[in-house]
mmCIF file of C-alpha atoms and ligand atoms in Angstrom:
data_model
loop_
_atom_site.group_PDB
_atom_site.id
_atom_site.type_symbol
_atom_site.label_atom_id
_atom_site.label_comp_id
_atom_site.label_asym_id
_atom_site.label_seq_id
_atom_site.Cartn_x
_atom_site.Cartn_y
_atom_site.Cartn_z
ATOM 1 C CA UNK A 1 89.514 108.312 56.139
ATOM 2 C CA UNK A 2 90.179 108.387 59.747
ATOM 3 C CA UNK A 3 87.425 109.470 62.029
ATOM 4 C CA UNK A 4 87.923 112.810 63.953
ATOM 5 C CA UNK A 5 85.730 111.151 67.126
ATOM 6 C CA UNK A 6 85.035 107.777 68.115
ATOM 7 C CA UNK A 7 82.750 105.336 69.832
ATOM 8 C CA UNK A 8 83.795 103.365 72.441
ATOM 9 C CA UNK A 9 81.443 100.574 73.905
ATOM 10 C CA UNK A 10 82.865 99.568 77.421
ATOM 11 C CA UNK A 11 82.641 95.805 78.341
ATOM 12 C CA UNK A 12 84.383 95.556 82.022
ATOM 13 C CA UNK A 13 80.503 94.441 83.627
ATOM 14 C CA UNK A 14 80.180 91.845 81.577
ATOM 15 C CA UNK A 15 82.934 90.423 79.370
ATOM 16 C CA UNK A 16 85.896 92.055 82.262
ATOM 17 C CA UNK A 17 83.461 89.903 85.311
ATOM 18 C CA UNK A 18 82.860 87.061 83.344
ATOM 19 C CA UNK A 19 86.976 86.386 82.878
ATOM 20 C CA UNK A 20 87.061 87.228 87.032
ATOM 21 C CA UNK A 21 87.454 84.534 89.703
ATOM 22 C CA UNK A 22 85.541 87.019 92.035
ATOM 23 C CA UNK A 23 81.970 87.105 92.050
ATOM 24 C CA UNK A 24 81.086 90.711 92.827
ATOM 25 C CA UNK A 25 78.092 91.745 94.700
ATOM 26 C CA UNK A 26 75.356 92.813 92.551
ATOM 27 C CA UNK A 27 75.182 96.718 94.413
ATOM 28 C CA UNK A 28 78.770 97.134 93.241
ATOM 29 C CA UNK A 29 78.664 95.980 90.360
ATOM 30 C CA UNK A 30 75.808 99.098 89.984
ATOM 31 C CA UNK A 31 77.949 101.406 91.500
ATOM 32 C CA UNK A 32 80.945 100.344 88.858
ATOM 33 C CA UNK A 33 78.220 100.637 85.812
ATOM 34 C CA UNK A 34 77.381 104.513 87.049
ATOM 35 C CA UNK A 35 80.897 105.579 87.542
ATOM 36 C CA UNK A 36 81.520 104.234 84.161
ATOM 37 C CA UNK A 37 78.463 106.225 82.550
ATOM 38 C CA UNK A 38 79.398 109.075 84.685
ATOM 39 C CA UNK A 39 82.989 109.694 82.887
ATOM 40 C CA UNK A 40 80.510 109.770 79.838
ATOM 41 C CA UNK A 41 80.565 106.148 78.158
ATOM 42 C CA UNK A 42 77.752 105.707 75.882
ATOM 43 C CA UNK A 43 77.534 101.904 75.507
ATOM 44 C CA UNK A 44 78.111 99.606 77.924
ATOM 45 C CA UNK A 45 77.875 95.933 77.966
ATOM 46 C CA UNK A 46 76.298 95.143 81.936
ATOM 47 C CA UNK A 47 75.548 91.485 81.803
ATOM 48 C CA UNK A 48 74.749 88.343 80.009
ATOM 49 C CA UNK A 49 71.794 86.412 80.168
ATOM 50 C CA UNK A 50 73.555 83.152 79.445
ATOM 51 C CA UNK A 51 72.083 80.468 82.264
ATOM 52 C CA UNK A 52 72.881 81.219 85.375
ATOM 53 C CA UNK A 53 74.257 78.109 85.857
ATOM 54 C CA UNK A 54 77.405 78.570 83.299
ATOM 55 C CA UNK A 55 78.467 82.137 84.451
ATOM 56 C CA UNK A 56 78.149 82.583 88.211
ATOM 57 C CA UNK A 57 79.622 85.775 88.076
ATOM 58 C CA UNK A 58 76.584 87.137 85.800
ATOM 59 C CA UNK A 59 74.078 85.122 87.442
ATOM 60 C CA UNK A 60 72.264 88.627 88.998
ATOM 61 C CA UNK A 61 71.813 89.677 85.244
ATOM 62 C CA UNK A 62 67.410 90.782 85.638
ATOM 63 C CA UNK A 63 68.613 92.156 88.643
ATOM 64 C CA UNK A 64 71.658 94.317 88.215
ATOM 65 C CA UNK A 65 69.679 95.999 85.117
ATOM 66 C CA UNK A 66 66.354 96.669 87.657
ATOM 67 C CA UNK A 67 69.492 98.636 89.992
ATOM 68 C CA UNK A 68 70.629 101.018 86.760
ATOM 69 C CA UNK A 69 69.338 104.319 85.972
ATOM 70 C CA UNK A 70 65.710 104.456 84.227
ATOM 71 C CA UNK A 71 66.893 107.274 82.288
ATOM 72 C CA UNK A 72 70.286 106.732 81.269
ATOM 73 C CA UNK A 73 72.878 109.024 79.585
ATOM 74 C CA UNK A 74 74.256 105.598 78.384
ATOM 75 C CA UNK A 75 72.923 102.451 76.547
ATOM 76 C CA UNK A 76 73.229 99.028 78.148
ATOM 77 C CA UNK A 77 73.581 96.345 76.722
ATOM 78 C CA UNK A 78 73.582 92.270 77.707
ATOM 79 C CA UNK A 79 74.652 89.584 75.845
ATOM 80 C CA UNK A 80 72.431 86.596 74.629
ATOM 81 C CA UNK A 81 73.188 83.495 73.912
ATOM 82 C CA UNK A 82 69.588 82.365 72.547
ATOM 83 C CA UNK A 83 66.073 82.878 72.151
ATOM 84 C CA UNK A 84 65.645 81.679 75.954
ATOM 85 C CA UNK A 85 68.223 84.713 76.739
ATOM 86 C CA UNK A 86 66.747 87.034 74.740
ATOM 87 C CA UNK A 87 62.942 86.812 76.239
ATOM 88 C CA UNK A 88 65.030 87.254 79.746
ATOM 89 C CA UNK A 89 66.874 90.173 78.261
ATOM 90 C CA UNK A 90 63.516 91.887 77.117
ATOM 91 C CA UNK A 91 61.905 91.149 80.359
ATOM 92 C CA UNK A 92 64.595 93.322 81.777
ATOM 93 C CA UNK A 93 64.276 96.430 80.011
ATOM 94 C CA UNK A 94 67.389 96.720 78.622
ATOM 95 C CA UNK A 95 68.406 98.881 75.703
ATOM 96 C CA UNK A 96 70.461 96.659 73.464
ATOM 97 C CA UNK A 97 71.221 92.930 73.159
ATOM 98 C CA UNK A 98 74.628 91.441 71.627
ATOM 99 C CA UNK A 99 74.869 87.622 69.936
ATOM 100 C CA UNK A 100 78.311 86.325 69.835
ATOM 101 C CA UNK A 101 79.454 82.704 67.641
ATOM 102 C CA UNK A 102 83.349 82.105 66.443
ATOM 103 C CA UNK A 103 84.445 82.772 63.021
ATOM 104 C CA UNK A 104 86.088 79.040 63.697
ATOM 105 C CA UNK A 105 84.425 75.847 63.832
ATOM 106 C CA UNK A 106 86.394 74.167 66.426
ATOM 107 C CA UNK A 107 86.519 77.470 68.814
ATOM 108 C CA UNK A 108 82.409 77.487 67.884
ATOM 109 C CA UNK A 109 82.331 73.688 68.704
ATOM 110 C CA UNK A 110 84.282 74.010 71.796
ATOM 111 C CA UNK A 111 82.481 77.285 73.172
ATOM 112 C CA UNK A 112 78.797 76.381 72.215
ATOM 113 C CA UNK A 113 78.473 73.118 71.616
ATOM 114 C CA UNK A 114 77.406 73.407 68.014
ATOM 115 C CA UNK A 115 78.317 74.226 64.488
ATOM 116 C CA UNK A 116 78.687 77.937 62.974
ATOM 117 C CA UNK A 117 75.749 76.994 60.575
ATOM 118 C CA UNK A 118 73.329 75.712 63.595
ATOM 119 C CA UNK A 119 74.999 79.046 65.659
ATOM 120 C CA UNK A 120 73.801 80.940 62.841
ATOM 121 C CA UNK A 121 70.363 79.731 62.217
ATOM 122 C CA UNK A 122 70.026 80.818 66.123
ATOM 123 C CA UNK A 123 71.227 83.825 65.779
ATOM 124 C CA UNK A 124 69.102 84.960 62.629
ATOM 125 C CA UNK A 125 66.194 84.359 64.670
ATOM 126 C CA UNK A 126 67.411 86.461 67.935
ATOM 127 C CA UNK A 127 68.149 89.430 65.908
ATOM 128 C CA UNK A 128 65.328 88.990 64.224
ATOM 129 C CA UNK A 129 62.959 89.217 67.194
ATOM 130 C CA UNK A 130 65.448 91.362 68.955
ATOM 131 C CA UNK A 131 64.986 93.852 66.246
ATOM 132 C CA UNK A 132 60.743 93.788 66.334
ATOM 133 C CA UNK A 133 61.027 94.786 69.733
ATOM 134 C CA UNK A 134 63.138 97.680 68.918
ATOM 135 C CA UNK A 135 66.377 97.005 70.619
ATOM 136 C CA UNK A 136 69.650 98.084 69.268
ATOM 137 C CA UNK A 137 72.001 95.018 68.269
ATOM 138 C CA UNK A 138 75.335 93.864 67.620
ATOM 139 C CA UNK A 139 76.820 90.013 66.719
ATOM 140 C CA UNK A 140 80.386 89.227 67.983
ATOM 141 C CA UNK A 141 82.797 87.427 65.700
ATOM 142 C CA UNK A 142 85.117 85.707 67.871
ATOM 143 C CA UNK A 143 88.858 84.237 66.531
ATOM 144 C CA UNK A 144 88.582 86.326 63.715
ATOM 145 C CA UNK A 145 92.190 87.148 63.721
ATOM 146 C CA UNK A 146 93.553 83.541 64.502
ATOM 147 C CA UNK A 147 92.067 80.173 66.817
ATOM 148 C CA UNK A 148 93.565 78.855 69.584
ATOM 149 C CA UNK A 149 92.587 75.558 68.212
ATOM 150 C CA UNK A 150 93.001 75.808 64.156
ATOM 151 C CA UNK A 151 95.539 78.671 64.474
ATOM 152 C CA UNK A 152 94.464 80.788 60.892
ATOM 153 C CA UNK A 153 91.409 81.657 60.326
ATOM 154 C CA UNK A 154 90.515 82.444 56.887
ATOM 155 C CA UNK A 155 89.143 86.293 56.814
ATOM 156 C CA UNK A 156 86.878 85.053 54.016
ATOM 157 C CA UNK A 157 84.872 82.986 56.599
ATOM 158 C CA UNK A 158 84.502 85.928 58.817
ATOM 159 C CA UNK A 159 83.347 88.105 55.424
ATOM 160 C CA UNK A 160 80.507 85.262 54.809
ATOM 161 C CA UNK A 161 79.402 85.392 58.576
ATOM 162 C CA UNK A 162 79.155 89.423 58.729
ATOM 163 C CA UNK A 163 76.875 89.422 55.627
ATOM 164 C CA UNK A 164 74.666 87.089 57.147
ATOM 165 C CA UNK A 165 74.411 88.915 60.701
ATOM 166 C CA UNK A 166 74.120 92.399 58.712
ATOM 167 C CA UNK A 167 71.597 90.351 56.514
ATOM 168 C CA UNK A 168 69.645 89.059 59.533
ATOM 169 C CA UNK A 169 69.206 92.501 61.040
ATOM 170 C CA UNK A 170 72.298 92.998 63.240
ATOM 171 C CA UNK A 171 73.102 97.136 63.691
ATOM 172 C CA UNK A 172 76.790 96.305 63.752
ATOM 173 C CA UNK A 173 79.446 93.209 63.781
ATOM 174 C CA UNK A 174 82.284 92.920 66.101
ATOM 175 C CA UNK A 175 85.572 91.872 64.845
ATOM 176 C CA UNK A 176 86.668 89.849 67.671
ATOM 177 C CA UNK A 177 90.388 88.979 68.508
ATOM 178 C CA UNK A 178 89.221 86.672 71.112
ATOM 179 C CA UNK A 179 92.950 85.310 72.288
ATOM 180 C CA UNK A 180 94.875 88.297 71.133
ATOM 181 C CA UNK A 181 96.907 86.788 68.219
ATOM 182 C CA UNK A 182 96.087 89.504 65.825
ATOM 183 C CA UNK A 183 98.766 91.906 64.402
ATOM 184 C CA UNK A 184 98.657 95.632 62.854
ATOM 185 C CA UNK A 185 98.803 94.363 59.254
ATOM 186 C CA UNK A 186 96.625 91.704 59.365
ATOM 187 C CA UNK A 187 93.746 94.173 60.745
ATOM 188 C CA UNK A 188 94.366 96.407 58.125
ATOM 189 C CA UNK A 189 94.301 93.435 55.566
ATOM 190 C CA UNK A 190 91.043 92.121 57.462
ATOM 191 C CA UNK A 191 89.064 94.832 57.282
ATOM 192 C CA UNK A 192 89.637 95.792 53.839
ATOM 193 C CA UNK A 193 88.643 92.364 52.763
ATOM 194 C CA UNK A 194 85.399 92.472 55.097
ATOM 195 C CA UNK A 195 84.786 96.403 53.120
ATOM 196 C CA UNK A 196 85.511 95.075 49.701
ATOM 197 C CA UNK A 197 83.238 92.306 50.258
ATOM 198 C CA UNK A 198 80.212 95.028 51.069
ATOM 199 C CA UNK A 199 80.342 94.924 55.314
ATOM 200 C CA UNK A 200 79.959 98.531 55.868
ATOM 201 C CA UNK A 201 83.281 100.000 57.783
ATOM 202 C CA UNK A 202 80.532 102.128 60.071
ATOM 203 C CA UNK A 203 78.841 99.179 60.577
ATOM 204 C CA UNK A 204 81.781 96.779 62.131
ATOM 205 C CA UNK A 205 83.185 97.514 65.070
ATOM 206 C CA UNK A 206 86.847 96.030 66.694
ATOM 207 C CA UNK A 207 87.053 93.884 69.847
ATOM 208 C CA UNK A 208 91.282 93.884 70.800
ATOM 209 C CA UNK A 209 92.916 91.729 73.370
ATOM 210 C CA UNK A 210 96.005 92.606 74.877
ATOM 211 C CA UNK A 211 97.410 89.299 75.081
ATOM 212 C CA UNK A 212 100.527 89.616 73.230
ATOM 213 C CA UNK A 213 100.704 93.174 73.477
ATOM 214 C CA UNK A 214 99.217 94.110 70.357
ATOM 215 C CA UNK A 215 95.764 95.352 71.080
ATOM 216 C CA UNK A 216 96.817 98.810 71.239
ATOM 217 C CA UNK A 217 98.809 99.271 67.942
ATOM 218 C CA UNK A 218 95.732 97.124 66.257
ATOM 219 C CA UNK A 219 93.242 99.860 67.616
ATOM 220 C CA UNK A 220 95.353 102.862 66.129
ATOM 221 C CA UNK A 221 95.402 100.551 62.490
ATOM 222 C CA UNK A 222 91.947 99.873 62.551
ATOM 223 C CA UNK A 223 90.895 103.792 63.315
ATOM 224 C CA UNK A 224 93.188 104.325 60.053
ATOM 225 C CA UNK A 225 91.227 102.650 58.124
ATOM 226 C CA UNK A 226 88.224 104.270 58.959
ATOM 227 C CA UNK A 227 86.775 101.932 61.996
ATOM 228 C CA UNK A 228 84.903 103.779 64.444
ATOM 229 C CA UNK A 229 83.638 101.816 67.513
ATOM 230 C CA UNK A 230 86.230 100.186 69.620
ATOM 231 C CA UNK A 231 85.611 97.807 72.650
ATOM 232 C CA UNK A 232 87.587 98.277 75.828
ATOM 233 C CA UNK A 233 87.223 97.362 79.500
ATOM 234 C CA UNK A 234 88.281 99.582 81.961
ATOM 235 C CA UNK A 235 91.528 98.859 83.509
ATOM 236 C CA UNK A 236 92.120 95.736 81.334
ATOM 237 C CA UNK A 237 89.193 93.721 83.731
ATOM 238 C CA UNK A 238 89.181 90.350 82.728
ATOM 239 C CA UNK A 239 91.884 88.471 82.033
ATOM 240 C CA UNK A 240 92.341 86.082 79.026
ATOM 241 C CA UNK A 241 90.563 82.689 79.603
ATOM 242 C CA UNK A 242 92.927 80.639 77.990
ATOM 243 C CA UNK A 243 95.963 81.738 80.037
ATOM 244 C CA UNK A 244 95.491 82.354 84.037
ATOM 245 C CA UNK A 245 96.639 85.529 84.762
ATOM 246 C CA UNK A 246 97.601 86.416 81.145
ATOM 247 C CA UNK A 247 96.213 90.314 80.148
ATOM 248 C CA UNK A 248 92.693 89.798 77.789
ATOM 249 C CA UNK A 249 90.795 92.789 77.513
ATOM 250 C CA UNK A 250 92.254 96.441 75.961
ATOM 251 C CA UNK A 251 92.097 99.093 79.024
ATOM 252 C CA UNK A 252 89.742 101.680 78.372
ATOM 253 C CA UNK A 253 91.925 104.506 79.822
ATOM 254 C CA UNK A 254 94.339 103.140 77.289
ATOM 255 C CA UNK A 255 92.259 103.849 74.720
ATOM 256 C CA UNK A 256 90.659 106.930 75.754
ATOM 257 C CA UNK A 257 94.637 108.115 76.853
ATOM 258 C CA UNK A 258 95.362 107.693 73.009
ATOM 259 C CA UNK A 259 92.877 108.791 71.346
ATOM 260 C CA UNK A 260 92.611 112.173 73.084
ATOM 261 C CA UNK A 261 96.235 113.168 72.757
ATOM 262 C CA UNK A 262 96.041 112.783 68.913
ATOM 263 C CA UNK A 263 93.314 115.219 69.177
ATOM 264 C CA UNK A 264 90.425 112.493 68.489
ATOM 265 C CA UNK A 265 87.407 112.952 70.775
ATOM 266 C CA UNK A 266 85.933 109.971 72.611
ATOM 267 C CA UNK A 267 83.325 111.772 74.556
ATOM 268 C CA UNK A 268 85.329 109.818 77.659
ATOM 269 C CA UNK A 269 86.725 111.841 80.737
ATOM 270 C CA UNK A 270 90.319 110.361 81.610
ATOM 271 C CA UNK A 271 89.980 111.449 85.354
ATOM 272 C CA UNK A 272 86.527 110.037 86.065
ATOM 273 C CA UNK A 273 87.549 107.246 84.146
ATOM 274 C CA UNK A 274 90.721 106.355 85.834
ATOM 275 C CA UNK A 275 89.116 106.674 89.231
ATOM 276 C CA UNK A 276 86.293 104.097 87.942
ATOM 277 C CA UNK A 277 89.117 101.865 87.227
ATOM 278 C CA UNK A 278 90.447 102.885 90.516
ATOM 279 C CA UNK A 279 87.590 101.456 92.045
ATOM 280 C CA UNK A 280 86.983 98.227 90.034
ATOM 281 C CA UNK A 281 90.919 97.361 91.330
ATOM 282 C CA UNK A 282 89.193 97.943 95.067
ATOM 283 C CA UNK A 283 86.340 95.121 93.889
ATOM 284 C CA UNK A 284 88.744 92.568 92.617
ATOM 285 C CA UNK A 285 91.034 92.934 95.571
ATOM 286 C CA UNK A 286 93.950 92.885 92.842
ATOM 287 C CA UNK A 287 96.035 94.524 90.732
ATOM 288 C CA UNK A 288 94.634 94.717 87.319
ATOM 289 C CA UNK A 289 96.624 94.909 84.021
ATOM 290 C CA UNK A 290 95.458 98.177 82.279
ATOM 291 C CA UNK A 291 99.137 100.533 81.709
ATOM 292 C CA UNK A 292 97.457 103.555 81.913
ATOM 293 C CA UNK A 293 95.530 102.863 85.295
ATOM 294 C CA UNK A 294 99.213 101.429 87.048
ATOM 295 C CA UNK A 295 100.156 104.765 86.308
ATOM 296 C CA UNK A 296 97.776 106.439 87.482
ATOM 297 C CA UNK A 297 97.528 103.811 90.943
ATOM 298 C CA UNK A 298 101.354 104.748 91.387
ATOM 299 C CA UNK A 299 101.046 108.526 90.970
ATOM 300 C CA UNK A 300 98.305 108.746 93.710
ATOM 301 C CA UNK A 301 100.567 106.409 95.733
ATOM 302 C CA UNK A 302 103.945 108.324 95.340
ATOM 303 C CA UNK A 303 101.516 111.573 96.122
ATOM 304 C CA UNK A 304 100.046 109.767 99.304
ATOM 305 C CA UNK A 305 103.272 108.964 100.567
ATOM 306 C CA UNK A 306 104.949 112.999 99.719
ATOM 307 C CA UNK A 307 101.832 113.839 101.933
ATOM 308 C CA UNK A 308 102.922 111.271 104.926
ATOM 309 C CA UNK A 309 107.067 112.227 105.050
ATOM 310 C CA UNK A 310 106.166 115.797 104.887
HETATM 311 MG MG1 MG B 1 87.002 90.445 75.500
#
């Protein structure tokens, strides 16, 4: 049942950025995106054309994607948070759009101002148009393993919303453990529920924070059961909203690191990754959470400093 190679969409640009204090210029932030495609990612999320006004950080969204590659060896994506975002999204160019509303009604409330069912009725319409203009697309289900507001979530609500996203024309759903309070089991138990109830395992697609340590051993359970598109950030960019200085995003190199030693390929080179992560530390101007890029920060610093004594 496990897959013998994977798909992994990187989401440092946007979702890693968007969680960032820093706002970083809109050249580097090109630079980072080609680095990233250069160690051979094939999906990466660059911006989001939310209004400006709510996410400084992603404010450059039309033009960032007017800096990238015309012909890229990787898709970009943005995300959209309506019809408004979507016409700036196809005035861009770019290849793929994602929607995103919370499996939970207060996290919805809280996040968007409205109600899943007036998130939804949104939503069908985006993808639909989305999907006339022939862009790829994928809906985010956020709190799908537990709230920070209602605590449970019932998996059954996430089951109903999936249908509906795969019914309104969405390529693929993304399981979203938005605060990082999911555990092994309970992915397992998730996405056999979601399968059972006719969501497609190649069409869903895991989205792990590292909050409480778990995103990792939720990633290997969810390959197990036969997932095959994984979201990471490279070098754990972006921290978790809820908690200042708290880890949020799954490291890519983490991933990638994992996946490769078992033998399953990701298409990803570790090197070329790690020194893109390398380099999205030198942006921030801070150390960044992901395990396998400390190592990799303190072997080229215990190397340097061999090369100084000598
Ligand atoms: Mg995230």
């Amino acid at each position: 049942m496990s897959l013998s190679s994977v798909r992994i969409y990187e989401v440092a640009p946007r979702d890693g950025l968007q969680n960032e204090a820093a706002v970083v210029p809109t050249a580097e932030k090109a630079e980072l995106i080609a680095r990233l495609m250069g160690s051979g990612l094939g999906d990466i999320e660059v911006t989001s054309f939310v209004r400006p006004r709510w996410i400084p950080q992603l404010a450059d969204a039309a033009e960032l994607v007017g800096l990238l590659p015309r012909n890229p060896t990787a898709r970009f994506w943005g995300l959209v948070p309506n019809r408004v975002g979507l016409e700036r999204a196809l005035e861009s160019g770019i290849g793929g759009i994602a929607t995103f509303l919370s499996a939970s009604e207060t996290h919805n409330k809280k996040n968007v101002n409205r109600t899943i069912r007036e998130s939804l009725a949104g939503i069908e319409e985006v993808l639909g148009v989305a999907r006339e203009e022939g862009l790829r697309t994928r809906a985010y289900i956020s709190c799908v393993f537990g709230c920070p507001y209602e605590g449970d979530v019932a998996p059954e609500a996430s089951l109903q919303i999936a249908a509906k996203l795969l019914a309104a024309g969405a390529d693929e759903v993304v399981l979203g453990d938005t605060t990082g309070m999911g555990t092994p089991l309970q992915v397992e138990r998730v996405i056999a529920l979601l399968a059972d109830g006719g969501v497609p395992i190649d069409r869903m697609a895991v989205h792990f924070h590292d909050t409480r340590g778990t995103a990792l051993a939720n990633a290997l359970t969810a390959w197990r059961v036969g997932i095959g598109t994984f979201d990471a950030s490279v070098a754990g960019l972006g921290g978790c909203p809820y908690a200042p200085g708290a880890a949020g995003n799954l490291a890519t190199e983490d991933l990638v690191y994992m996946f490769e030693q078992m033998g399953v390929r990701t298409g990803v080179d570790l090197d070329a990754l790690a020194d893109a992560g390398e380099y999205a530390a030198g942006l921030l101007g801070r150390e960044l959470p992901g395990r396998y890029h400390q190592y990799h920060r303190g072997n080229r610093r215990r190397t340097a400093s061999r090369a100084v004594s000598r």
